[in-house]
Coordinates of C-alpha atoms in Angstrom, one line a residue:
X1 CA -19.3 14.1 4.3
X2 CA -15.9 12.6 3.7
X3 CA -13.1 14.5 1.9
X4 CA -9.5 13.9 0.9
X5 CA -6.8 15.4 2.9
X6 CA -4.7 16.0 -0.6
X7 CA -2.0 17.9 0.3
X8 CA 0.3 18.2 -2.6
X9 CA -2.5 18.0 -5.0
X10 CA -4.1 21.3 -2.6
X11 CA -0.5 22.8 -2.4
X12 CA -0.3 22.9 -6.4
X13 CA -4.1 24.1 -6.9
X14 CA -3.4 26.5 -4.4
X15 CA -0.2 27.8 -5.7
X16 CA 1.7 27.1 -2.3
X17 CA 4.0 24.5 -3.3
X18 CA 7.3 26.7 -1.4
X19 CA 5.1 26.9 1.8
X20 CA 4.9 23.0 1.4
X21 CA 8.5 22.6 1.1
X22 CA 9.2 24.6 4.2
X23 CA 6.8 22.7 6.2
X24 CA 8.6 19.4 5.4
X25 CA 12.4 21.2 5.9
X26 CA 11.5 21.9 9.4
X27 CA 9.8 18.8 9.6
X28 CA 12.9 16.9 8.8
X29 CA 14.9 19.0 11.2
X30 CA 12.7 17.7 13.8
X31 CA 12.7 14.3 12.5
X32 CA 17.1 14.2 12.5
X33 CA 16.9 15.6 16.4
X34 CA 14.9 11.9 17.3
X35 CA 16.9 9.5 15.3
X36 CA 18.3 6.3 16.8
X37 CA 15.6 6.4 19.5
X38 CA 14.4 2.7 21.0
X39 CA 10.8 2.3 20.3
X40 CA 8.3 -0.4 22.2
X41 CA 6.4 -3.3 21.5
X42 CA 2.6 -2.3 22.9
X43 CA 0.8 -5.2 24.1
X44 CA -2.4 -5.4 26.8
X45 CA -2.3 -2.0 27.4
X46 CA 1.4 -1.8 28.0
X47 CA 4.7 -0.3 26.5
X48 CA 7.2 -3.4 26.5
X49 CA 11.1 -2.5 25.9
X50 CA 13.4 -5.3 25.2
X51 CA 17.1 -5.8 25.4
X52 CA 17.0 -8.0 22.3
X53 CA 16.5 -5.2 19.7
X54 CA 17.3 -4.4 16.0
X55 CA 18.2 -1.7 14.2
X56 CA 16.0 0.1 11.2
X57 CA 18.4 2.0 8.8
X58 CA 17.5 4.5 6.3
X59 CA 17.8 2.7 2.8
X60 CA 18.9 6.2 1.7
X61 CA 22.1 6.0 4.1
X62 CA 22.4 3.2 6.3
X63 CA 25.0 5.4 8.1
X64 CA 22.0 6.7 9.8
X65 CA 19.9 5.0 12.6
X66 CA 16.3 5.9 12.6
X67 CA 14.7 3.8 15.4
X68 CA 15.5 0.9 17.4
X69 CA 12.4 -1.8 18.1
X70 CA 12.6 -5.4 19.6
X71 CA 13.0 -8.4 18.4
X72 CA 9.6 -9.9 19.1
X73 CA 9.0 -13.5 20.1
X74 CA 6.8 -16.3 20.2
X75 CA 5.6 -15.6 23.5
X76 CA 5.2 -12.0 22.7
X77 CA 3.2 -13.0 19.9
X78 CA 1.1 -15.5 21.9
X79 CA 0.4 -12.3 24.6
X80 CA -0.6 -10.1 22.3
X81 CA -3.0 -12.6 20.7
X82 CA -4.3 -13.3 24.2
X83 CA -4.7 -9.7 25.6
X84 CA -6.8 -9.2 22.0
X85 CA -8.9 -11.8 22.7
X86 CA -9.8 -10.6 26.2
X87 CA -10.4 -7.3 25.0
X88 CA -13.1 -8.3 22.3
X89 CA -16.2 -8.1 24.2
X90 CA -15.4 -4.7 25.7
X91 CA -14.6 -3.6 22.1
X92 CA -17.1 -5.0 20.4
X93 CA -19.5 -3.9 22.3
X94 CA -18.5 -0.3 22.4
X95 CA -21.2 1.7 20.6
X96 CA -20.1 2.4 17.1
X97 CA -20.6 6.0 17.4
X98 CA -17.9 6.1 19.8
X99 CA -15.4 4.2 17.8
X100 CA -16.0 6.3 14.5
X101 CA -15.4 9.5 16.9
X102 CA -11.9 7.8 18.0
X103 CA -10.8 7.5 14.5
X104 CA -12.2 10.8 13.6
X105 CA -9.9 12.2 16.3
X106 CA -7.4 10.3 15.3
X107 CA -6.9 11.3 11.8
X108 CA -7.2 15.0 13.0
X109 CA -4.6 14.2 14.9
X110 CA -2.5 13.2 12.0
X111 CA -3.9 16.0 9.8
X112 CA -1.7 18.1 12.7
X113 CA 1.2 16.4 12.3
X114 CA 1.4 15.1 8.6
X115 CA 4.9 17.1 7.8
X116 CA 6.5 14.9 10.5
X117 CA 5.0 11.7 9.9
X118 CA 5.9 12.4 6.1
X119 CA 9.6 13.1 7.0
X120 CA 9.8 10.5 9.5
X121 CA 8.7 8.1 6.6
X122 CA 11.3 9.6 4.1
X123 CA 14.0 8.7 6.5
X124 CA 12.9 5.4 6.8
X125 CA 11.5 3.7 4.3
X126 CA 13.0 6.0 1.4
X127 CA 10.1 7.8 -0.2
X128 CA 10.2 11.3 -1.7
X129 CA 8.6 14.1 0.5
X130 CA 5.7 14.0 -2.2
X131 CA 5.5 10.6 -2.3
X132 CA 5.4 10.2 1.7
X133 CA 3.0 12.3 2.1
X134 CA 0.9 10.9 -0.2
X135 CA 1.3 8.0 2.1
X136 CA 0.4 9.5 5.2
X137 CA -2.4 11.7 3.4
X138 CA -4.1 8.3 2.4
X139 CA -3.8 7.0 6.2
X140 CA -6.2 10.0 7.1
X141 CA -8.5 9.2 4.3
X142 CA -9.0 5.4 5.2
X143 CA -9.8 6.5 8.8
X144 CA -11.9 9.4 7.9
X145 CA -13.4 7.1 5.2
X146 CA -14.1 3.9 6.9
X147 CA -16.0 6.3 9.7
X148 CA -18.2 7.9 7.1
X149 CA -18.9 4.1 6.0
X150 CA -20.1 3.3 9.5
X151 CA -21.9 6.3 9.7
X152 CA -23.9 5.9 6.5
X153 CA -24.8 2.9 7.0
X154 CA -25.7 3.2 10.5
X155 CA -23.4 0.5 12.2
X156 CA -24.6 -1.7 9.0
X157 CA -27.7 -2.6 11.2
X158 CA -30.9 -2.6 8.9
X159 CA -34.8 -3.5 9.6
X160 CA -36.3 -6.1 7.0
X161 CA -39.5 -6.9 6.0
X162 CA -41.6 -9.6 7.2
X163 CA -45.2 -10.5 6.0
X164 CA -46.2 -11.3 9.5
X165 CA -46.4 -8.2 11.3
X166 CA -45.5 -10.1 14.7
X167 CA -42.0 -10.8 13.6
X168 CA -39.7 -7.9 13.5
X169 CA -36.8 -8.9 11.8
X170 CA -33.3 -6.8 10.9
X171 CA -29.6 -7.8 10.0
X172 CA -26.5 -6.5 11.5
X173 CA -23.1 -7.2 10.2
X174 CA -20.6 -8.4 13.9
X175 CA -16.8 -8.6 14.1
X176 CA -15.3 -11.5 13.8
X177 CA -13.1 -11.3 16.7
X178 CA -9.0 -10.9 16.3
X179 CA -7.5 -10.0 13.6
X180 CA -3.6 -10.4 12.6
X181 CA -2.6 -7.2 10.6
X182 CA 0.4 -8.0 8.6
X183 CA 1.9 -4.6 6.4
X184 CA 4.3 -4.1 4.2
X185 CA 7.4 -1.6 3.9
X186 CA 6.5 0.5 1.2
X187 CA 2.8 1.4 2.7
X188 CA 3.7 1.8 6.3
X189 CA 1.3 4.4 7.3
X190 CA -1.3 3.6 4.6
X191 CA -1.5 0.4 4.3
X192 CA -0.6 -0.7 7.8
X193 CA -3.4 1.7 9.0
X194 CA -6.1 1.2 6.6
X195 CA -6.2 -2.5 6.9
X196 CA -5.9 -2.4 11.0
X197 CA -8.7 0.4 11.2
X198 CA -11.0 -1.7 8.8
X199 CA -10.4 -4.2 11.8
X200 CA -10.7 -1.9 14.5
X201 CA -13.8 0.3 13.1
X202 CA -15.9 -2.6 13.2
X203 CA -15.3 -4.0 16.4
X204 CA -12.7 -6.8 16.2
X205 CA -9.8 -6.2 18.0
X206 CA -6.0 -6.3 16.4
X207 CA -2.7 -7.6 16.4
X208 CA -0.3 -5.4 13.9
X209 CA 3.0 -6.8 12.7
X210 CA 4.7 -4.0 10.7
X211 CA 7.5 -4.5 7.6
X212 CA 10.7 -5.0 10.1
X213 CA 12.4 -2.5 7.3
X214 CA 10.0 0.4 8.1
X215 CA 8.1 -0.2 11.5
X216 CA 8.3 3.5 12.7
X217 CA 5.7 4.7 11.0
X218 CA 3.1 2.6 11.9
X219 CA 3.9 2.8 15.9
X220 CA 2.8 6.5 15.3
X221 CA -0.7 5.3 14.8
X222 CA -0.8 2.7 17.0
X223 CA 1.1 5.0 19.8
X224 CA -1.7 7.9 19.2
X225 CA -4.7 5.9 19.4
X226 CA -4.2 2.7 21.7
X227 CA -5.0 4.3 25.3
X228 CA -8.3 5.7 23.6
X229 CA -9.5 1.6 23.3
X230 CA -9.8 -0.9 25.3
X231 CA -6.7 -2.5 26.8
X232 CA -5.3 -5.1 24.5
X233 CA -7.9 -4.2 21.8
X234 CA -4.9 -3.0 19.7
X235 CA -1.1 -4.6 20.1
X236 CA 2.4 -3.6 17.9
X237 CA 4.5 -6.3 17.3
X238 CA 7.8 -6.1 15.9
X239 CA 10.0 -8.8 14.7
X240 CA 10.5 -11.5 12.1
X241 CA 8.0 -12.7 9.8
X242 CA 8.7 -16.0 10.4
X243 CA 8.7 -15.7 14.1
X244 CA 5.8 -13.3 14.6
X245 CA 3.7 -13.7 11.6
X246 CA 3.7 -17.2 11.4
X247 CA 3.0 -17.2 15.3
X248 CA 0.0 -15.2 13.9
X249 CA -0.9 -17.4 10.7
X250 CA -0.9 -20.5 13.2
X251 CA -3.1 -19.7 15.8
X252 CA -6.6 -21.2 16.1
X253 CA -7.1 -17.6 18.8
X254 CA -7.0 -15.4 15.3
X255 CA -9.9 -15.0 13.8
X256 CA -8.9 -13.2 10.6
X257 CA -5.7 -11.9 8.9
X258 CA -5.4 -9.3 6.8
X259 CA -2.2 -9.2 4.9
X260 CA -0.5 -7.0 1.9
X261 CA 2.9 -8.6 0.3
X262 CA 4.1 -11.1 -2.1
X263 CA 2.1 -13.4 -3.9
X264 CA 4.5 -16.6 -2.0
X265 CA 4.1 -15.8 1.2
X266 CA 0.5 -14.5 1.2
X267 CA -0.5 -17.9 -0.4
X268 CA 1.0 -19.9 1.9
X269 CA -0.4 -18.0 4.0
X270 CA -3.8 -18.5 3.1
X271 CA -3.2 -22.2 3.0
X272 CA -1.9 -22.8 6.6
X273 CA -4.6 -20.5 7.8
X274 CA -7.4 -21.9 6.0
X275 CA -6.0 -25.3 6.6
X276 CA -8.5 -26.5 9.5
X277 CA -11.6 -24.3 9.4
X278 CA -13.0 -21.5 7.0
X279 CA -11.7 -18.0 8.7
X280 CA -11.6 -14.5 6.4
X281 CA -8.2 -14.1 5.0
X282 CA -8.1 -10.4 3.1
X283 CA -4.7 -10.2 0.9
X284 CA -3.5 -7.9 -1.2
X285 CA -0.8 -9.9 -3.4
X286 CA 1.2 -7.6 -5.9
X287 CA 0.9 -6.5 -9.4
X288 CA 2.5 -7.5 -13.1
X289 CA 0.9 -4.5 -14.1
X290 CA 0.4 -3.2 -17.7
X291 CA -0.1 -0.3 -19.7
X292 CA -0.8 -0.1 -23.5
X293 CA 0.0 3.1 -25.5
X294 CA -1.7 3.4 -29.2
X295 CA -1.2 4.8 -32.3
X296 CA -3.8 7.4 -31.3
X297 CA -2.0 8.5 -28.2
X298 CA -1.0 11.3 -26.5
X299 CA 3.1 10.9 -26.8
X300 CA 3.3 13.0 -23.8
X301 CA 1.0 12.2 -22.1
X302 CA 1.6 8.7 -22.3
X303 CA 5.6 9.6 -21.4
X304 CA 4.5 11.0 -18.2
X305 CA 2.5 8.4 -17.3
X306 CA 4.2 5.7 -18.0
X307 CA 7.6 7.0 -16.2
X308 CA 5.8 8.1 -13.3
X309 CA 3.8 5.5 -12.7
X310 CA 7.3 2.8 -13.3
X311 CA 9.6 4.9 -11.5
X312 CA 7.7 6.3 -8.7
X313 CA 9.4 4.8 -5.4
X314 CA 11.5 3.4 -7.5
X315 CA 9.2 0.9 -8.7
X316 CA 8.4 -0.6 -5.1
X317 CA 4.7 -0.4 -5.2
X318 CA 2.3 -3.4 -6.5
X319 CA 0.6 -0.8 -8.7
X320 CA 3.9 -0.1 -10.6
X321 CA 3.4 -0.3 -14.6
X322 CA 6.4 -2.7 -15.2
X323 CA 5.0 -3.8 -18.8
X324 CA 4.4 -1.5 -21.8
X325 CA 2.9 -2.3 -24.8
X326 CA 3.5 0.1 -27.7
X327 CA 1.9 0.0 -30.9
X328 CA 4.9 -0.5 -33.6
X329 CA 3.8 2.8 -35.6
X330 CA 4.7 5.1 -32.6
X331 CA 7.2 2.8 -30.9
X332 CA 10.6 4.7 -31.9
X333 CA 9.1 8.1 -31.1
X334 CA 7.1 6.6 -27.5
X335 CA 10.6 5.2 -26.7
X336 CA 12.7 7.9 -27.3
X337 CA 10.6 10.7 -25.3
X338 CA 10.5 8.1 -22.4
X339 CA 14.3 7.7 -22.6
X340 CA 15.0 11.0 -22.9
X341 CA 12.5 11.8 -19.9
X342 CA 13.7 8.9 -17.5
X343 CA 17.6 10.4 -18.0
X344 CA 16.6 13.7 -16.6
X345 CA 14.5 12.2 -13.3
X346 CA 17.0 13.7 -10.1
X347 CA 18.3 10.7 -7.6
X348 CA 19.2 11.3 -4.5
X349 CA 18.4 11.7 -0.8
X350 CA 14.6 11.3 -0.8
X351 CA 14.1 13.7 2.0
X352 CA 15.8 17.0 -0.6
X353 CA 13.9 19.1 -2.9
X354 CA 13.2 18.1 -6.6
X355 CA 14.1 14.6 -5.7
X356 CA 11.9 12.2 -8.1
X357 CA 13.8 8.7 -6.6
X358 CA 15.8 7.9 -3.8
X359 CA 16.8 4.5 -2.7
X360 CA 15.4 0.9 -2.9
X361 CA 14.8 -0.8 0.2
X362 CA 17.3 -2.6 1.2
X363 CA 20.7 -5.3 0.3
X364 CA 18.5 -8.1 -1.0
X365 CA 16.1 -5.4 -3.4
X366 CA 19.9 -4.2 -4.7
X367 CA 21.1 -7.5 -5.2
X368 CA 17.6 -8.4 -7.5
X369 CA 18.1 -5.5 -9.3
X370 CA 21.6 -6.7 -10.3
X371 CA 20.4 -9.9 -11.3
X372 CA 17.3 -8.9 -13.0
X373 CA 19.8 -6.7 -14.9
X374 CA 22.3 -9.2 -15.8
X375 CA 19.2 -11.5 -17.2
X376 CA 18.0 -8.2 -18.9
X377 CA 21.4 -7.7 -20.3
X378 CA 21.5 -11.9 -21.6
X379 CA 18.1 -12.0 -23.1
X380 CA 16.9 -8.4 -24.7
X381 CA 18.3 -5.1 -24.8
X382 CA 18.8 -2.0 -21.8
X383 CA 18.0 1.2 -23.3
X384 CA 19.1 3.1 -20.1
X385 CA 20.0 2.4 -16.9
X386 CA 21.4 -0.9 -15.5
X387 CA 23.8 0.4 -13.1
X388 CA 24.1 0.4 -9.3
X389 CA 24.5 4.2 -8.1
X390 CA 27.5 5.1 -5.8
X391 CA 27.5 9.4 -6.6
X392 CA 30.3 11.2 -4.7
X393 CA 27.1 12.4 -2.0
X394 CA 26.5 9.1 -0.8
X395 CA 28.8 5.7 -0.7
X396 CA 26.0 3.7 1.7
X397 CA 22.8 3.8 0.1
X398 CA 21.0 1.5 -2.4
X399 CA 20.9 3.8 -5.0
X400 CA 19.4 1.8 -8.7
X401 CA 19.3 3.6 -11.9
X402 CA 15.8 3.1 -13.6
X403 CA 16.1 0.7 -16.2
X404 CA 14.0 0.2 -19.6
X405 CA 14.6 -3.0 -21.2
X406 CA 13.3 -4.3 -24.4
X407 CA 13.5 -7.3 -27.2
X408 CA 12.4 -9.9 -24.4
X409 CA 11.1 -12.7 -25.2
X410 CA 7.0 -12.1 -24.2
X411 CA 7.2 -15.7 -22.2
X412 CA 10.3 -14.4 -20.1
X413 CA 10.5 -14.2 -16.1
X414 CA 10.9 -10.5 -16.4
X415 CA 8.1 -9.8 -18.3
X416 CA 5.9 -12.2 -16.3
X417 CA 6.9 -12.2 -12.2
X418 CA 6.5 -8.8 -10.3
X419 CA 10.4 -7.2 -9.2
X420 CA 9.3 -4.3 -7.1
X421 CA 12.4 -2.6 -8.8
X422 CA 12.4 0.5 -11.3
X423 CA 12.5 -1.5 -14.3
X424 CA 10.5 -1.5 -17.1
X425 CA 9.9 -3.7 -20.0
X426 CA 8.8 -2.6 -23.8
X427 CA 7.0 -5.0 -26.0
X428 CA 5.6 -3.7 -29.6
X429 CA 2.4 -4.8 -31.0
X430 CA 0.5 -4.9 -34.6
X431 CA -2.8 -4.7 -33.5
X432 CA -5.3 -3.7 -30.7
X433 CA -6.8 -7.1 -29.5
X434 CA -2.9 -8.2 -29.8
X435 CA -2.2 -5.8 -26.7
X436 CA -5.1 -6.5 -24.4
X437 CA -4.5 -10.0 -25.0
X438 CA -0.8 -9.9 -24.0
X439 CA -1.8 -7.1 -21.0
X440 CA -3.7 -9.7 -19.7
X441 CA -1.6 -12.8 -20.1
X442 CA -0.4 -13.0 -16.3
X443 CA -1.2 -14.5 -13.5
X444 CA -1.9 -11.0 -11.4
X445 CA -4.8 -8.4 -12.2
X446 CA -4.4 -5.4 -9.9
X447 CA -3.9 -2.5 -12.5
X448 CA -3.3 -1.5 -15.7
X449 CA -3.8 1.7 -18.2
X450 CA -3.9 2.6 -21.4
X451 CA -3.4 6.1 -23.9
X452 CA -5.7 6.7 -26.8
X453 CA -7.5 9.3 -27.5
X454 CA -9.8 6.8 -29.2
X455 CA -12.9 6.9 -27.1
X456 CA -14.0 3.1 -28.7
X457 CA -10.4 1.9 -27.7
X458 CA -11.2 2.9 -24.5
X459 CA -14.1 1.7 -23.9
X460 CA -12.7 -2.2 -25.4
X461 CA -10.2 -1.9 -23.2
X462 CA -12.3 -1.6 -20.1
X463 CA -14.8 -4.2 -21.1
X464 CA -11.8 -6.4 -21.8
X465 CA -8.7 -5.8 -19.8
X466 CA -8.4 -8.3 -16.7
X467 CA -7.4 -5.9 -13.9
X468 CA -9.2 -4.7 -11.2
X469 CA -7.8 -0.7 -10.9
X470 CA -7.6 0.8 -14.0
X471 CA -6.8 4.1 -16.0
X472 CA -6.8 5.9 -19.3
X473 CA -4.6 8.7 -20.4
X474 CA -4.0 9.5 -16.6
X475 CA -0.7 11.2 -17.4
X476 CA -0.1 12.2 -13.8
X477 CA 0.7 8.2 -13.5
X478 CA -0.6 5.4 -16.0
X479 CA -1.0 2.3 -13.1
X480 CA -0.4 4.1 -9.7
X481 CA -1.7 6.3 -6.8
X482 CA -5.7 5.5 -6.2
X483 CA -7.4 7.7 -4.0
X484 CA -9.6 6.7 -1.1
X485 CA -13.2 6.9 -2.2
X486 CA -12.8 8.2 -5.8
X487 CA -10.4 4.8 -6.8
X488 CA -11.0 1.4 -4.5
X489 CA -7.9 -0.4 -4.6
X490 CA -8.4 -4.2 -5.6
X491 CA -7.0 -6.9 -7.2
X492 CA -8.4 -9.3 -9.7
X493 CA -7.1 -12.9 -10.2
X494 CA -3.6 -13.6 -7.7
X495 CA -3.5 -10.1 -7.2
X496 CA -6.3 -10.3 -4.0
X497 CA -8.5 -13.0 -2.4
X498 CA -11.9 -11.1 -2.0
X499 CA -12.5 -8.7 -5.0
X500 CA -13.3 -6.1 -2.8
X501 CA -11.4 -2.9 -2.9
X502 CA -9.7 -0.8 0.4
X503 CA -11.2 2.7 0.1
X504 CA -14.5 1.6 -1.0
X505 CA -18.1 1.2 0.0
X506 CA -17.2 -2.8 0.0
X507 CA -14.0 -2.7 2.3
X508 CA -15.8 -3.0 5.7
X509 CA -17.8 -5.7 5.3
X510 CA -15.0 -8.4 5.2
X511 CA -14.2 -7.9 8.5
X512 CA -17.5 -8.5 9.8
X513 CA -19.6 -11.4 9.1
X514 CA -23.7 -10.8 9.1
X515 CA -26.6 -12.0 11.8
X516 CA -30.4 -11.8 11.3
X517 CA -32.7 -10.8 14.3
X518 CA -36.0 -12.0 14.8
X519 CA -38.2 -10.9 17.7
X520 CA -41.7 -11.9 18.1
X521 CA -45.1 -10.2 19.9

């Protein structure tokens, strides 16, 4: 049976929240002792260092060096592909038993060493402790999961019926052959991992580019498992996107990508790999994501998870709520308790205690912010927030203020394209239908939630609402933090290309494509 690792949801049930914290302060001891370390790319088999390197600061204090990785290149790239390809049959063919049990191990593996990965991934991509382990607690469920799927459904190999008893027939799902993993920064572990062992499960054989902003994290998995397979049957490439994952995106040896990012690039994506023949292209494209809050709400409730769910990570995850539609008899009191609760949220190093936000990722995320402010500033009203952080206890980190804004026009850029920023936008609304017609006027359709303590509301709003993961009166967080197994993660309209969800019973099969048998006496 599968369960949830769950660790800080275990630590609180379990009333060991201070044993937590311990674990993760010597964690992060360890952690500062291999900073500024040169790291590998891993292709065929083989550990490649390269004089041609970059560095990967902390977004929390650029001051401080967390790994060094190479550049990668074309021909890098084009070797990796290669040493993939060879590596297929041998792969493929591998018995699946034996590939869920190298998974399985795997995952124990990182059940072992969770507190590190965690603080490894506070250092360097800026996530609370909570909040990276979260992370790397939903990297062991996709491998545990996606082995229980393969189990279950026995290799997805199934006998069908024929009315002629001299024909046996069955159907078996096969690999495709190489995939391109392409991850982004605020999912390192998760997301990296999850899409490349829905590849690797099934029998294809991988080629993962990481987020150049936060490629430590996923080298930990791909370090841990890659002498296990087949040599070549997984490959780490770092570098560029426009060197190494369009050098992916353009080859006619990759058989499949599967990427999470921005709507731009994984469209264009899509197009240019499309372009010439029909070949599986599994993207996960970002969020616009809305919550409504009622006159029959919960006020805290709906406080909680509203602020959570747009200020969590500081707004750098596709599932952020950055829209809020408030019902105009509760609006003044809503917005007040959320103001009043987003001025007490503690910024600061993510890797300390009690610290809800730390740092946005990087120059370019501080200087959107600043312009996304300045618009904000032009066109509506900033409640709180709206300021670039430089506290005496750190001068070189891209430390944002979360932001509320409202009195935008409904039609404007902010309220309609996805920021990946802690800011949030208020709207107020007469009636009902009003909301759930302006929650689903956009483009994207990945989450959205609502507070009412209206059961019918409820239940209109799920029959209606355009998203494909959604919540009601989740006041731990109103648009964020799905669980493998219990929430599959997927998109509706540009939010995703297939409408199937990672951590569900539907994830697997896009990586494999099906064949009937027939043998006859």
């Amino acid at each position: 049976m599968f369960k949830n690792e769950f660790t800080w949801g275990n630590a609180v049930a379990n009333n060991s929240t201070e044993k937590f914290h311990e674990q993760f302060e010597e964690a992060a001891e360890q952690v500062k002792n291999n900073l500024n370390t040169e790291y590998p790319l891993i292709i065929n088999g083989k550990e490649i260092f390269s004089k041609i390197l970059f560095e990967v600061k902390s977004p929390a204090d650029t001051t401080i060096i967390v790994a060094k990785f190479p550049k990668g290149t074309v021909n890098d790239t084009n070797d990796a592909i290669k040493a993939a390809k060879n590596a297929f049959f041998d792969w493929s063919n591998t018995p699946y038993q034996t590939r869920v049990k190298i998974f399985k191990e795997c995952a124990d593996l990182f059940s072992k060493q969770k507190f590190y990965l965690s603080a490894v991934m506070s250092f360097e991509n800026g996530k609370t402790r909570i909040e990276a382990m979260g992370d790397v607690d939903e990297a062991i469920d996709f491998m545990r999961f996606y082995a229980y799927q393969l189990e279950i459904n026995h290799g997805f190999l199934k006998e069908t019926k024929h009315p002629n008893p001299k024909e046996k027939t069955q159907t078996i799902l096969k690999p495709y052959g190489v995939w391109g993993i392409i991850s982004p920064f605020n999912f390192p572990s998760a997301i990296a991992i999850g899409m490349t062992t829905g590849a690797l499960i099934t029998g294809n054989t991988a080629i993962l580019k990481p987020a150049s902003d936060a490629p430590l994290s996923s080298f930990e998995f791909v370090n841990a498992i890659y002498k296990k397979l087949p040599a070549g049957a997984i490959n780490f490439v770092t570098g560029p996107g426009n060197i190494v994952g369009k050098t992916l995106i353009e080859s006619q040896d990759v058989d499949g990508i599967a990427f999470t990012g921005s709507r731009a690039v994984g469209m264009s994506g899509y197009k240019t790999f499309t372009q010439t023949e029909t070949k599986p292209f599994i993207s996960e494209m970002g969020g616009k994501n809305p919550t409504i809050v009622t006159k029959h709400a919960n006020l805290d409730k709906a406080t909680d998870g509203v602020m959570r769910a747009a200020f969590g990570y500081g707004g750098q995850k596709c599932s952020a709520c950055s829209r809020v539609y408030v019902q105009k008899e509760i609006a003044d009191k809503f917005i007040a308790k959320l103001i009043e609760k987003t001025k007490s949220l503690k910024i600061g190093f993510p890797w300390k205690k009690d610290v809800f936000m730390g740092p946005v990722i990087n120059e370019t995320a501080k200087k959107k912010f600043e312009a996304a402010v300045e618009l904000a500033r032009k066109d509506g009203e900033i409640l709180v927030g709206g300021t670039i952080l430089k506290e005496p206890w750190n001068q070189n980190g891209y430390y944002v203020s979360p932001t509320i804004v409202t009195k935008l026009p409904r039609d404007h850029k902010l309220m309609r394209e996805e920021l990946f920023l802690p800011i949030l936008c208020i709207d107020q609304y007469d009636d009902f239908n009003e909301a759930v017609n302006l929650a689903n006027q956009s483009e994207y359709g990945l989450t959205a939630g609502i507070f009412s303590e209206d059961k019918n509301q409820i239940d209109d709003f799920f029959n209606k609402i355009q998203a494909g993961t959604v919540y009601a009166n989740r006041a731990a967080s109103a648009t964020t933090a799905a669980l493998v197994g219990s929430q599959p993660f997927v998109g509706w309209k540009h939010s995703g290309t297939t409408g199937k969800g990672a951590g569900g019973e539907n994830y697997l099969q896009q990586f494999m494509r099906a064949q009937t048998q027939t043998r006859c006496d």
